[in-house]
mmCIF file of C-alpha atoms and ligand atoms in Angstrom:
data_model
loop_
_atom_site.group_PDB
_atom_site.id
_atom_site.type_symbol
_atom_site.label_atom_id
_atom_site.label_comp_id
_atom_site.label_asym_id
_atom_site.label_seq_id
_atom_site.Cartn_x
_atom_site.Cartn_y
_atom_site.Cartn_z
ATOM 1 C CA MET Q 1 30.931 -56.252 -3.314
ATOM 2 C CA GLN Q 2 31.874 -53.495 -5.776
ATOM 3 C CA ARG Q 3 29.535 -50.586 -6.491
ATOM 4 C CA ARG Q 4 29.319 -50.311 -10.285
ATOM 5 C CA ASN Q 5 28.099 -47.677 -12.690
ATOM 6 C CA ILE Q 6 25.498 -49.408 -14.886
ATOM 7 C CA LEU Q 7 23.407 -48.305 -17.864
ATOM 8 C CA VAL Q 8 20.237 -50.215 -18.655
ATOM 9 C CA VAL Q 9 18.801 -49.691 -22.144
ATOM 10 C CA GLY Q 10 15.025 -50.164 -22.454
ATOM 11 C CA ALA Q 11 12.427 -49.669 -19.717
ATOM 12 C CA GLY Q 12 10.164 -52.566 -20.649
ATOM 13 C CA PRO Q 13 9.424 -55.037 -17.856
ATOM 14 C CA VAL Q 14 12.875 -56.664 -18.037
ATOM 15 C CA GLY Q 15 14.890 -53.426 -18.182
ATOM 16 C CA SER Q 16 12.896 -51.850 -15.354
ATOM 17 C CA VAL Q 17 13.375 -54.929 -13.176
ATOM 18 C CA ALA Q 18 17.089 -55.124 -14.093
ATOM 19 C CA ALA Q 19 17.540 -51.455 -13.157
ATOM 20 C CA LEU Q 20 15.643 -51.846 -9.884
ATOM 21 C CA ALA Q 21 17.593 -54.983 -8.938
ATOM 22 C CA CYS Q 22 20.928 -53.261 -9.700
ATOM 23 C CA ALA Q 23 19.909 -50.161 -7.734
ATOM 24 C CA ARG Q 24 18.842 -52.265 -4.753
ATOM 25 C CA PHE Q 25 22.247 -53.986 -4.829
ATOM 26 C CA GLY Q 26 23.720 -50.493 -4.403
ATOM 27 C CA HIS Q 27 24.955 -49.841 -7.946
ATOM 28 C CA ARG Q 28 24.631 -46.451 -9.627
ATOM 29 C CA VAL Q 29 22.019 -47.041 -12.364
ATOM 30 C CA THR Q 30 20.737 -45.046 -15.329
ATOM 31 C CA LEU Q 31 17.733 -46.439 -17.196
ATOM 32 C CA LEU Q 32 17.331 -45.129 -20.765
ATOM 33 C CA GLU Q 33 13.991 -45.569 -22.544
ATOM 34 C CA ALA Q 34 13.294 -44.512 -26.141
ATOM 35 C CA GLN Q 35 9.583 -43.796 -25.645
ATOM 36 C CA GLU Q 36 8.092 -40.933 -23.620
ATOM 37 C CA ARG Q 37 5.793 -43.385 -21.812
ATOM 38 C CA ILE Q 38 5.674 -47.121 -21.186
ATOM 39 C CA ASP Q 39 3.866 -49.049 -23.930
ATOM 40 C CA ASP Q 40 0.590 -50.396 -22.502
ATOM 41 C CA SER Q 41 -0.557 -52.512 -25.464
ATOM 42 C CA PRO Q 42 -1.689 -56.044 -24.476
ATOM 43 C CA ARG Q 43 1.376 -58.259 -24.226
ATOM 44 C CA ALA Q 44 2.581 -60.615 -21.486
ATOM 45 C CA SER Q 45 0.851 -60.937 -18.113
ATOM 46 C CA THR Q 46 1.556 -64.479 -16.878
ATOM 47 C CA THR Q 47 3.834 -64.547 -13.843
ATOM 48 C CA GLN Q 48 5.030 -67.937 -12.604
ATOM 49 C CA PRO Q 49 5.829 -68.782 -8.947
ATOM 50 C CA PRO Q 50 9.665 -68.452 -9.142
ATOM 51 C CA THR Q 51 9.237 -65.015 -10.744
ATOM 52 C CA LEU Q 52 6.848 -64.002 -7.966
ATOM 53 C CA GLU Q 53 9.623 -64.894 -5.517
ATOM 54 C CA ILE Q 54 11.958 -62.460 -7.323
ATOM 55 C CA LEU Q 55 9.308 -59.734 -7.265
ATOM 56 C CA ALA Q 56 8.982 -60.325 -3.521
ATOM 57 C CA GLU Q 57 12.761 -59.840 -3.112
ATOM 58 C CA LEU Q 58 12.402 -56.577 -5.019
ATOM 59 C CA GLY Q 59 9.627 -55.364 -2.704
ATOM 60 C CA LEU Q 60 7.044 -55.307 -5.514
ATOM 61 C CA ILE Q 61 4.924 -58.339 -4.735
ATOM 62 C CA ASP Q 62 2.032 -56.777 -2.787
ATOM 63 C CA GLU Q 63 1.394 -54.074 -5.361
ATOM 64 C CA TYR Q 64 1.913 -56.573 -8.181
ATOM 65 C CA ILE Q 65 -0.744 -58.924 -6.831
ATOM 66 C CA ALA Q 66 -3.084 -56.016 -6.032
ATOM 67 C CA GLN Q 67 -2.900 -54.802 -9.647
ATOM 68 C CA GLY Q 68 -3.445 -58.242 -11.160
ATOM 69 C CA LEU Q 69 -5.505 -61.400 -10.797
ATOM 70 C CA VAL Q 70 -4.507 -64.569 -8.988
ATOM 71 C CA ALA Q 71 -5.031 -67.776 -10.990
ATOM 72 C CA ARG Q 72 -5.181 -70.852 -8.746
ATOM 73 C CA THR Q 73 -5.728 -73.318 -11.576
ATOM 74 C CA PHE Q 74 -4.966 -73.890 -15.244
ATOM 75 C CA GLN Q 75 -7.285 -75.787 -17.584
ATOM 76 C CA PHE Q 76 -6.704 -77.572 -20.870
ATOM 77 C CA TRP Q 77 -9.727 -78.075 -23.157
ATOM 78 C CA ASP Q 78 -10.494 -79.731 -26.468
ATOM 79 C CA ARG Q 79 -12.163 -76.863 -28.299
ATOM 80 C CA PRO Q 80 -14.104 -78.709 -31.057
ATOM 81 C CA THR Q 81 -15.890 -80.911 -28.498
ATOM 82 C CA ARG Q 82 -16.014 -78.210 -25.770
ATOM 83 C CA ARG Q 83 -14.474 -80.748 -23.401
ATOM 84 C CA LEU Q 84 -12.352 -80.098 -20.319
ATOM 85 C CA ILE Q 85 -9.373 -82.458 -20.609
ATOM 86 C CA ALA Q 86 -7.382 -81.624 -17.485
ATOM 87 C CA GLU Q 87 -7.155 -79.131 -14.662
ATOM 88 C CA PHE Q 88 -3.894 -78.313 -12.877
ATOM 89 C CA ASP Q 89 -4.080 -77.020 -9.341
ATOM 90 C CA PHE Q 90 -1.170 -74.710 -8.463
ATOM 91 C CA SER Q 91 -1.807 -75.236 -4.744
ATOM 92 C CA ARG Q 92 -0.045 -78.606 -5.238
ATOM 93 C CA LEU Q 93 3.154 -76.517 -5.207
ATOM 94 C CA ARG Q 94 2.549 -75.500 -1.598
ATOM 95 C CA GLY Q 95 5.688 -76.202 0.418
ATOM 96 C CA GLU Q 96 7.898 -75.728 -2.664
ATOM 97 C CA THR Q 97 7.223 -72.022 -3.123
ATOM 98 C CA ALA Q 98 5.802 -69.173 -1.070
ATOM 99 C CA TYR Q 99 3.600 -68.379 -4.107
ATOM 100 C CA PRO Q 100 1.727 -71.504 -5.269
ATOM 101 C CA MET Q 101 -0.193 -69.555 -7.918
ATOM 102 C CA VAL Q 102 0.122 -67.723 -11.208
ATOM 103 C CA VAL Q 103 -0.464 -63.977 -11.065
ATOM 104 C CA GLN Q 104 -1.735 -62.246 -14.186
ATOM 105 C CA THR Q 105 -0.621 -58.634 -14.147
ATOM 106 C CA GLU Q 106 -0.117 -56.775 -17.413
ATOM 107 C CA GLN Q 107 3.560 -56.144 -18.167
ATOM 108 C CA HIS Q 108 3.305 -52.348 -18.394
ATOM 109 C CA LYS Q 109 2.172 -52.290 -14.753
ATOM 110 C CA LEU Q 110 5.377 -54.053 -13.700
ATOM 111 C CA ALA Q 111 7.536 -51.596 -15.643
ATOM 112 C CA ASN Q 112 5.695 -48.607 -14.173
ATOM 113 C CA MET Q 113 5.915 -50.022 -10.638
ATOM 114 C CA ALA Q 114 9.673 -50.544 -10.904
ATOM 115 C CA ILE Q 115 10.195 -47.080 -12.429
ATOM 116 C CA LYS Q 116 8.216 -45.496 -9.589
ATOM 117 C CA ARG Q 117 10.587 -47.166 -7.077
ATOM 118 C CA LEU Q 118 13.690 -46.153 -9.061
ATOM 119 C CA ARG Q 119 12.597 -42.515 -9.067
ATOM 120 C CA CYS Q 120 12.723 -42.533 -5.252
ATOM 121 C CA MET Q 121 16.279 -43.924 -5.075
ATOM 122 C CA PRO Q 122 19.266 -41.544 -4.872
ATOM 123 C CA ASN Q 123 21.495 -43.940 -6.867
ATOM 124 C CA ALA Q 124 19.076 -44.307 -9.815
ATOM 125 C CA GLU Q 125 17.970 -42.146 -12.709
ATOM 126 C CA VAL Q 126 15.271 -42.832 -15.322
ATOM 127 C CA LEU Q 127 15.425 -40.996 -18.652
ATOM 128 C CA LEU Q 128 12.422 -41.367 -20.957
ATOM 129 C CA GLY Q 129 12.467 -40.253 -24.598
ATOM 130 C CA CYS Q 130 16.135 -41.240 -24.822
ATOM 131 C CA ALA Q 131 16.701 -43.639 -27.743
ATOM 132 C CA VAL Q 132 20.086 -45.330 -27.809
ATOM 133 C CA SER Q 133 21.689 -45.275 -31.251
ATOM 134 C CA GLY Q 134 25.332 -46.252 -30.765
ATOM 135 C CA ILE Q 135 27.697 -48.155 -28.457
ATOM 136 C CA SER Q 136 31.476 -48.287 -28.207
ATOM 137 C CA GLN Q 137 33.605 -49.963 -25.560
ATOM 138 C CA ASP Q 138 37.173 -50.564 -24.425
ATOM 139 C CA GLU Q 139 38.621 -52.514 -21.472
ATOM 140 C CA LYS Q 140 37.611 -49.816 -18.976
ATOM 141 C CA GLN Q 141 34.196 -48.509 -20.023
ATOM 142 C CA VAL Q 142 31.267 -48.472 -22.435
ATOM 143 C CA VAL Q 143 29.987 -45.291 -24.054
ATOM 144 C CA VAL Q 144 26.393 -45.197 -25.213
ATOM 145 C CA ALA Q 145 25.129 -42.559 -27.645
ATOM 146 C CA ALA Q 146 21.525 -41.396 -27.575
ATOM 147 C CA GLY Q 147 21.162 -38.642 -30.152
ATOM 148 C CA GLU Q 148 23.485 -35.819 -29.077
ATOM 149 C CA ARG Q 149 23.946 -37.227 -25.582
ATOM 150 C CA HIS Q 150 26.638 -39.653 -24.465
ATOM 151 C CA PHE Q 151 26.646 -41.818 -21.328
ATOM 152 C CA ALA Q 152 29.651 -43.694 -19.960
ATOM 153 C CA ALA Q 153 29.376 -46.722 -17.686
ATOM 154 C CA GLU Q 154 31.260 -49.793 -16.529
ATOM 155 C CA TYR Q 155 28.529 -52.090 -17.842
ATOM 156 C CA VAL Q 156 25.526 -51.875 -20.159
ATOM 157 C CA ILE Q 157 22.509 -54.180 -19.969
ATOM 158 C CA GLY Q 158 20.618 -54.231 -23.272
ATOM 159 C CA CYS Q 159 16.925 -54.820 -22.521
ATOM 160 C CA ASP Q 160 15.641 -53.075 -25.616
ATOM 161 C CA GLY Q 161 13.403 -55.850 -26.922
ATOM 162 C CA GLY Q 162 13.374 -58.222 -29.893
ATOM 163 C CA ARG Q 163 14.649 -55.632 -32.372
ATOM 164 C CA SER Q 164 17.420 -54.619 -29.961
ATOM 165 C CA THR Q 165 19.676 -51.805 -31.141
ATOM 166 C CA VAL Q 166 22.186 -52.868 -28.483
ATOM 167 C CA ARG Q 167 22.367 -56.399 -29.922
ATOM 168 C CA LYS Q 168 22.842 -55.027 -33.443
ATOM 169 C CA GLN Q 169 25.449 -52.495 -32.290
ATOM 170 C CA ILE Q 170 27.585 -55.215 -30.737
ATOM 171 C CA ASP Q 171 27.017 -57.350 -33.819
ATOM 172 C CA ILE Q 172 25.448 -60.423 -32.270
ATOM 173 C CA GLU Q 173 23.415 -62.703 -34.498
ATOM 174 C CA PHE Q 174 19.784 -63.503 -33.582
ATOM 175 C CA GLU Q 175 19.563 -67.150 -34.590
ATOM 176 C CA GLY Q 176 16.279 -68.957 -35.192
ATOM 177 C CA TYR Q 177 13.123 -68.565 -37.238
ATOM 178 C CA THR Q 178 9.786 -66.778 -37.585
ATOM 179 C CA TRP Q 179 6.531 -68.770 -37.656
ATOM 180 C CA PRO Q 180 4.512 -68.395 -40.889
ATOM 181 C CA GLU Q 181 1.287 -67.677 -38.990
ATOM 182 C CA ARG Q 182 0.706 -64.723 -36.665
ATOM 183 C CA PHE Q 183 -1.115 -64.511 -33.354
ATOM 184 C CA LEU Q 184 -4.220 -62.407 -32.842
ATOM 185 C CA VAL Q 185 -5.203 -61.140 -29.385
ATOM 186 C CA ILE Q 186 -8.856 -60.170 -28.975
ATOM 187 C CA THR Q 187 -9.557 -58.258 -25.755
ATOM 188 C CA THR Q 188 -13.183 -58.588 -24.692
ATOM 189 C CA LYS Q 189 -15.448 -58.113 -21.691
ATOM 190 C CA PHE Q 190 -17.222 -61.412 -22.510
ATOM 191 C CA ASP Q 191 -17.019 -63.481 -19.325
ATOM 192 C CA PHE Q 192 -15.675 -66.870 -20.444
ATOM 193 C CA GLN Q 193 -15.603 -68.149 -16.869
ATOM 194 C CA ALA Q 194 -19.305 -67.470 -16.254
ATOM 195 C CA GLU Q 195 -20.449 -68.542 -19.730
ATOM 196 C CA LEU Q 196 -18.202 -71.549 -20.418
ATOM 197 C CA GLY Q 197 -17.106 -72.645 -16.959
ATOM 198 C CA CYS Q 198 -13.415 -72.302 -17.746
ATOM 199 C CA CYS Q 199 -10.850 -70.824 -15.343
ATOM 200 C CA LEU Q 200 -8.711 -67.663 -15.573
ATOM 201 C CA ARG Q 201 -6.034 -69.482 -17.621
ATOM 202 C CA THR Q 202 -7.478 -71.868 -20.162
ATOM 203 C CA TYR Q 203 -5.856 -73.356 -23.257
ATOM 204 C CA MET Q 204 -8.142 -74.804 -25.925
ATOM 205 C CA ALA Q 205 -6.607 -77.215 -28.425
ATOM 206 C CA ASP Q 206 -7.966 -77.403 -31.968
ATOM 207 C CA PRO Q 207 -6.092 -78.692 -35.034
ATOM 208 C CA ASP Q 208 -7.639 -75.978 -37.216
ATOM 209 C CA GLU Q 209 -7.298 -73.011 -34.879
ATOM 210 C CA TRP Q 210 -6.588 -73.054 -31.151
ATOM 211 C CA THR Q 211 -7.560 -70.439 -28.547
ATOM 212 C CA ASN Q 212 -5.885 -69.450 -25.291
ATOM 213 C CA LEU Q 213 -7.992 -67.529 -22.793
ATOM 214 C CA PHE Q 214 -6.708 -65.336 -19.957
ATOM 215 C CA LYS Q 215 -8.421 -62.958 -17.662
ATOM 216 C CA VAL Q 216 -6.500 -59.804 -16.722
ATOM 217 C CA ALA Q 217 -7.496 -57.002 -14.380
ATOM 218 C CA GLY Q 218 -7.179 -54.052 -16.789
ATOM 219 C CA ASP Q 219 -6.104 -50.593 -15.658
ATOM 220 C CA ASP Q 220 -9.554 -50.057 -14.107
ATOM 221 C CA LEU Q 221 -9.255 -53.425 -12.262
ATOM 222 C CA LYS Q 222 -12.731 -54.329 -13.575
ATOM 223 C CA GLY Q 223 -11.475 -57.357 -15.486
ATOM 224 C CA ARG Q 224 -11.356 -58.304 -19.157
ATOM 225 C CA TRP Q 225 -10.397 -61.352 -21.172
ATOM 226 C CA ARG Q 226 -7.751 -61.880 -23.765
ATOM 227 C CA ALA Q 227 -8.485 -64.547 -26.340
ATOM 228 C CA VAL Q 228 -5.349 -65.456 -28.316
ATOM 229 C CA TYR Q 229 -5.675 -67.271 -31.672
ATOM 230 C CA ASN Q 230 -3.307 -68.408 -34.392
ATOM 231 C CA THR Q 231 -4.083 -66.967 -37.841
ATOM 232 C CA ARG Q 232 -3.805 -68.885 -41.109
ATOM 233 C CA PRO Q 233 -0.395 -68.392 -42.774
ATOM 234 C CA ASP Q 234 -2.104 -66.955 -45.884
ATOM 235 C CA GLU Q 235 -4.442 -64.641 -43.931
ATOM 236 C CA THR Q 236 -3.884 -60.921 -44.588
ATOM 237 C CA ASP Q 237 -3.876 -58.294 -41.813
ATOM 238 C CA GLU Q 238 -7.118 -56.835 -43.195
ATOM 239 C CA GLU Q 239 -8.801 -60.236 -43.118
ATOM 240 C CA ALA Q 240 -7.613 -61.164 -39.619
ATOM 241 C CA LEU Q 241 -8.655 -57.787 -38.217
ATOM 242 C CA SER Q 242 -11.997 -57.524 -40.053
ATOM 243 C CA ASP Q 243 -15.193 -57.473 -37.970
ATOM 244 C CA ASP Q 244 -16.523 -60.608 -39.684
ATOM 245 C CA SER Q 245 -13.408 -62.610 -39.007
ATOM 246 C CA VAL Q 246 -13.132 -61.478 -35.361
ATOM 247 C CA ARG Q 247 -16.810 -62.292 -34.795
ATOM 248 C CA ALA Q 248 -16.336 -65.729 -36.384
ATOM 249 C CA ARG Q 249 -13.287 -66.423 -34.205
ATOM 250 C CA LEU Q 250 -15.201 -65.499 -31.057
ATOM 251 C CA ALA Q 251 -18.117 -67.692 -32.185
ATOM 252 C CA ARG Q 252 -15.786 -70.662 -32.694
ATOM 253 C CA CYS Q 253 -14.808 -70.194 -29.070
ATOM 254 C CA TYR Q 254 -18.464 -70.241 -27.960
ATOM 255 C CA ALA Q 255 -18.814 -66.464 -27.611
ATOM 256 C CA PRO Q 256 -20.994 -65.687 -30.676
ATOM 257 C CA ASN Q 257 -22.365 -62.355 -29.473
ATOM 258 C CA ALA Q 258 -19.268 -61.037 -27.745
ATOM 259 C CA ASP Q 259 -18.037 -57.531 -28.448
ATOM 260 C CA TRP Q 260 -14.377 -56.591 -28.319
ATOM 261 C CA LEU Q 261 -12.356 -53.699 -26.916
ATOM 262 C CA HIS Q 262 -9.030 -54.142 -28.686
ATOM 263 C CA LEU Q 263 -7.236 -56.226 -31.327
ATOM 264 C CA ASN Q 264 -3.523 -56.978 -31.517
ATOM 265 C CA LEU Q 265 -1.961 -58.960 -34.381
ATOM 266 C CA TYR Q 266 1.709 -59.876 -34.140
ATOM 267 C CA SER Q 267 4.455 -62.014 -35.643
ATOM 268 C CA VAL Q 268 5.894 -64.814 -33.559
ATOM 269 C CA HIS Q 269 9.510 -65.966 -33.504
ATOM 270 C CA GLN Q 270 11.791 -68.553 -31.912
ATOM 271 C CA ARG Q 271 15.194 -66.884 -31.758
ATOM 272 C CA VAL Q 272 18.159 -66.819 -29.399
ATOM 273 C CA ALA Q 273 21.125 -64.434 -29.560
ATOM 274 C CA LYS Q 274 24.360 -66.233 -30.423
ATOM 275 C CA ASN Q 275 25.958 -64.603 -27.363
ATOM 276 C CA PHE Q 276 24.432 -62.957 -24.303
ATOM 277 C CA ARG Q 277 27.561 -60.883 -23.656
ATOM 278 C CA LYS Q 278 30.206 -58.992 -25.555
ATOM 279 C CA GLY Q 279 32.830 -57.394 -23.330
ATOM 280 C CA ARG Q 280 31.058 -54.981 -21.003
ATOM 281 C CA VAL Q 281 27.682 -55.282 -22.717
ATOM 282 C CA PHE Q 282 25.051 -57.880 -21.738
ATOM 283 C CA LEU Q 283 21.707 -58.830 -23.286
ATOM 284 C CA CYS Q 284 18.603 -59.615 -21.249
ATOM 285 C CA GLY Q 285 14.955 -60.448 -22.022
ATOM 286 C CA ASP Q 286 13.641 -60.194 -25.581
ATOM 287 C CA ALA Q 287 16.917 -58.601 -26.695
ATOM 288 C CA ALA Q 288 18.492 -62.010 -25.973
ATOM 289 C CA HIS Q 289 15.663 -64.364 -26.987
ATOM 290 C CA VAL Q 290 12.115 -64.424 -28.306
ATOM 291 C CA ASN Q 291 9.624 -67.274 -28.352
ATOM 292 C CA ASN Q 292 5.944 -67.938 -28.885
ATOM 293 C CA PRO Q 293 3.948 -66.944 -25.781
ATOM 294 C CA ILE Q 294 2.250 -70.339 -25.228
ATOM 295 C CA GLY Q 295 3.105 -71.265 -21.669
ATOM 296 C CA GLY Q 296 3.960 -67.699 -20.634
ATOM 297 C CA LEU Q 297 7.699 -68.346 -20.337
ATOM 298 C CA GLY Q 298 9.521 -65.610 -22.298
ATOM 299 C CA LEU Q 299 9.037 -62.635 -20.014
ATOM 300 C CA ASN Q 300 9.477 -64.801 -16.909
ATOM 301 C CA CYS Q 301 12.815 -65.977 -18.252
ATOM 302 C CA GLY Q 302 13.853 -62.359 -18.914
ATOM 303 C CA ILE Q 303 13.078 -61.351 -15.333
ATOM 304 C CA HIS Q 304 15.169 -64.268 -14.044
ATOM 305 C CA GLU Q 305 18.055 -63.126 -16.245
ATOM 306 C CA ALA Q 306 17.765 -59.566 -14.963
ATOM 307 C CA TRP Q 307 17.905 -60.797 -11.379
ATOM 308 C CA ASP Q 308 20.761 -63.217 -12.053
ATOM 309 C CA LEU Q 309 22.869 -60.618 -13.859
ATOM 310 C CA ALA Q 310 22.223 -57.898 -11.271
ATOM 311 C CA SER Q 311 23.511 -60.218 -8.553
ATOM 312 C CA LEU Q 312 26.665 -61.045 -10.570
ATOM 313 C CA LEU Q 313 27.689 -57.500 -11.527
ATOM 314 C CA GLY Q 314 29.007 -56.499 -8.103
ATOM 315 C CA GLY Q 315 31.305 -59.517 -7.920
ATOM 316 C CA ASP Q 316 34.549 -60.613 -9.483
ATOM 317 C CA GLU Q 317 34.803 -59.668 -13.192
ATOM 318 C CA SER Q 318 36.124 -63.116 -14.001
ATOM 319 C CA LYS Q 319 32.791 -64.603 -12.868
ATOM 320 C CA LEU Q 320 30.682 -62.591 -15.312
ATOM 321 C CA ASP Q 321 30.880 -65.241 -18.019
ATOM 322 C CA ALA Q 322 28.674 -67.370 -15.776
ATOM 323 C CA TYR Q 323 25.748 -65.257 -16.987
ATOM 324 C CA GLU Q 324 25.899 -66.474 -20.588
ATOM 325 C CA ARG Q 325 27.044 -69.949 -19.581
ATOM 326 C CA ARG Q 326 23.967 -70.386 -17.400
ATOM 327 C CA ARG Q 327 21.271 -68.431 -19.144
ATOM 328 C CA ARG Q 328 21.721 -69.212 -22.847
ATOM 329 C CA PRO Q 329 21.501 -73.042 -22.639
ATOM 330 C CA LEU Q 330 18.667 -72.675 -20.145
ATOM 331 C CA ASN Q 331 16.661 -70.611 -22.606
ATOM 332 C CA ILE Q 332 17.305 -73.033 -25.472
ATOM 333 C CA LYS Q 333 16.629 -76.164 -23.451
ATOM 334 C CA TYR Q 334 13.565 -75.050 -21.530
ATOM 335 C CA VAL Q 335 11.948 -71.946 -22.985
ATOM 336 C CA GLN Q 336 12.467 -72.586 -26.703
ATOM 337 C CA GLU Q 337 11.837 -76.335 -26.591
ATOM 338 C CA GLN Q 338 8.880 -76.100 -24.219
ATOM 339 C CA THR Q 339 7.084 -73.317 -26.081
ATOM 340 C CA VAL Q 340 7.448 -75.177 -29.393
ATOM 341 C CA ALA Q 341 6.109 -78.347 -27.714
ATOM 342 C CA ASN Q 342 3.210 -76.362 -26.211
ATOM 343 C CA LYS Q 343 2.280 -75.027 -29.637
ATOM 344 C CA LYS Q 344 2.389 -78.513 -31.180
ATOM 345 C CA GLN Q 345 0.196 -79.836 -28.406
ATOM 346 C CA LEU Q 346 -2.509 -77.282 -29.210
ATOM 347 C CA GLU Q 347 -2.525 -77.966 -32.955
ATOM 348 C CA GLU Q 348 -1.900 -81.722 -33.209
ATOM 349 C CA ARG Q 349 -3.843 -83.021 -36.244
ATOM 350 C CA ASN Q 350 -3.527 -86.785 -35.842
ATOM 351 C CA PRO Q 351 -6.603 -87.938 -33.817
ATOM 352 C CA ALA Q 352 -4.757 -90.824 -32.148
ATOM 353 C CA GLN Q 353 -1.856 -88.545 -31.204
ATOM 354 C CA ARG Q 354 -4.321 -85.963 -29.893
ATOM 355 C CA GLU Q 355 -6.012 -88.452 -27.618
ATOM 356 C CA LYS Q 356 -2.622 -89.758 -26.488
ATOM 357 C CA ARG Q 357 -1.524 -86.229 -25.563
ATOM 358 C CA PHE Q 358 -4.807 -85.605 -23.729
ATOM 359 C CA GLU Q 359 -4.305 -88.839 -21.809
ATOM 360 C CA GLU Q 360 -0.794 -87.720 -20.815
ATOM 361 C CA LEU Q 361 -2.216 -84.457 -19.466
ATOM 362 C CA ARG Q 362 -4.761 -86.296 -17.343
HETATM 363 C C1 LIG M 1 2.688 -57.761 -29.705
HETATM 364 C C2 LIG M 1 3.274 -58.674 -28.661
HETATM 365 C C3 LIG M 1 2.440 -59.468 -27.883
HETATM 366 C C4 LIG M 1 2.974 -60.321 -26.911
HETATM 367 N N1 LIG M 1 2.135 -61.094 -26.172
HETATM 368 C C5 LIG M 1 2.651 -61.915 -25.236
HETATM 369 C C6 LIG M 1 1.811 -62.735 -24.450
HETATM 370 O O1 LIG M 1 0.594 -62.742 -24.605
HETATM 371 N N2 LIG M 1 2.390 -63.542 -23.519
HETATM 372 C C7 LIG M 1 3.761 -63.581 -23.350
HETATM 373 O O2 LIG M 1 4.258 -64.333 -22.514
HETATM 374 N N3 LIG M 1 4.566 -62.808 -24.084
HETATM 375 C C8 LIG M 1 4.046 -61.982 -25.003
HETATM 376 N N4 LIG M 1 4.872 -61.216 -25.734
HETATM 377 C C9 LIG M 1 6.272 -61.208 -25.389
HETATM 378 C C10 LIG M 1 6.521 -60.296 -24.189
HETATM 379 O O3 LIG M 1 5.770 -59.126 -24.347
HETATM 380 C C11 LIG M 1 8.000 -60.031 -24.099
HETATM 381 O O4 LIG M 1 8.647 -61.252 -23.743
HETATM 382 C C12 LIG M 1 8.351 -58.923 -23.105
HETATM 383 O O5 LIG M 1 7.823 -57.690 -23.518
HETATM 384 C C13 LIG M 1 9.855 -58.803 -22.977
HETATM 385 O O6 LIG M 1 10.175 -57.694 -22.205
HETATM 386 P P1 LIG M 1 11.472 -56.846 -22.498
HETATM 387 O O7 LIG M 1 11.513 -55.823 -21.413
HETATM 388 O O8 LIG M 1 12.623 -57.744 -22.709
HETATM 389 O O9 LIG M 1 11.227 -56.158 -23.921
HETATM 390 P P2 LIG M 1 10.131 -55.086 -24.344
HETATM 391 O O10 LIG M 1 8.894 -55.240 -23.566
HETATM 392 O O11 LIG M 1 10.041 -55.157 -25.825
HETATM 393 O O12 LIG M 1 10.765 -53.706 -23.917
HETATM 394 C C14 LIG M 1 11.827 -53.121 -24.619
HETATM 395 C C15 LIG M 1 11.890 -51.650 -24.250
HETATM 396 O O13 LIG M 1 13.050 -51.088 -24.851
HETATM 397 C C16 LIG M 1 12.708 -49.852 -25.445
HETATM 398 N N5 LIG M 1 13.670 -49.598 -26.524
HETATM 399 C C17 LIG M 1 13.731 -50.187 -27.743
HETATM 400 N N6 LIG M 1 14.767 -49.701 -28.445
HETATM 401 C C18 LIG M 1 15.377 -48.786 -27.649
HETATM 402 C C19 LIG M 1 16.508 -47.941 -27.820
HETATM 403 N N7 LIG M 1 17.209 -47.934 -28.966
HETATM 404 N N8 LIG M 1 16.866 -47.118 -26.807
HETATM 405 C C20 LIG M 1 16.163 -47.104 -25.641
HETATM 406 N N9 LIG M 1 15.071 -47.890 -25.436
HETATM 407 C C21 LIG M 1 14.691 -48.721 -26.425
HETATM 408 C C22 LIG M 1 11.283 -50.059 -25.933
HETATM 409 O O14 LIG M 1 10.627 -48.836 -26.144
HETATM 410 C C23 LIG M 1 10.701 -50.863 -24.787
HETATM 411 O O15 LIG M 1 10.196 -50.047 -23.768
HETATM 412 C C24 LIG M 1 4.363 -60.380 -26.716
HETATM 413 C C25 LIG M 1 5.196 -59.586 -27.498
HETATM 414 C C26 LIG M 1 4.673 -58.748 -28.471
HETATM 415 C C27 LIG M 1 5.606 -57.911 -29.318
#
């Protein structure tokens, strides 16, 4: 195996994991992050069993579980009738995985955990406050510009999120579309499990407005819930974020007197980069694809890419095309198609179709 000199752009969860995986394979790694600190706004937290296996390989699993919550089940409800439709028990996966569970740990914790490990490794360097602005490459190397500074490497992994500068610099199209509605995340201390009898991961279908509920640990490990809703396409930011509208949304989810700690309103896309590689530059995570979060697949897919690519980079250069050949169709076929299907399932309007879908889940 060859020891490479690798630059990773973006210290979100995917970039931090990519850098840690590369460093553990013995490569010389520099991780460049634009911000001075890791963004801790509420984003992804769902971690599926195969991803937990990767985190175990990276030596992160114990801390990851300790900083999160273990969900043993997943429930699907019909919200208008307050009816539990189906419950899935992850322990049925016992024997197929060492981790028959979903772990809900906020994504900034993963990034910070990986960065902490990287800072202890002699072959790794983490530079915060270092925004990449330009990239040029030839057959031998890539040079990345970040303000006045320049970094040369054999390979660059662009993990700089949906608006990726790396992707734009290497002129790769981001094909797909943006949904007309946005998603609103209400973070609350209201205990949906105690009050409604739902579990830590609960999806509630409703043709007018669905709700997905998750419990996360929070930085204080005291626990809080995230209630995710779709907004109406014509709803303004002011309206969606107004006290009256937030209170009404919580009431429609049977939490009429709940207070909230935080609101997050964001646009949702289904997009995949036309290529995941150009020469010595690779794209991983949201830089390569974005999708709606229903099903918790996007970040998981990014972590798998980071792991896959890190294990390829020390090998024969002629094998590097396997990365795009494997990962791009996989994202289109499973992550894009499944997340669109998940969204449709939550908002199906036709009553007969709804009941048919519920029956399939049972
Ligand atoms: C508001 C919001 C809410 C979300 N909620 C959910 C959810 O509930 N469930 C779910 O599954 N998914 C959710 N997602 C998606 C999920 O957060 C992403 O899939 C995940 O963050 C992808 O990780 P990443 O490391 O690829 O990118 P990011 O987390 O976006 O990290 C990119 C990093 O690159 C850095 N960066 C950007 N440009 C540069 C540059 N030029 N130079 C250096 N560094 C740079 C950024 O500062 C950032 O640290 C949400 C996304 C958003 C935007």
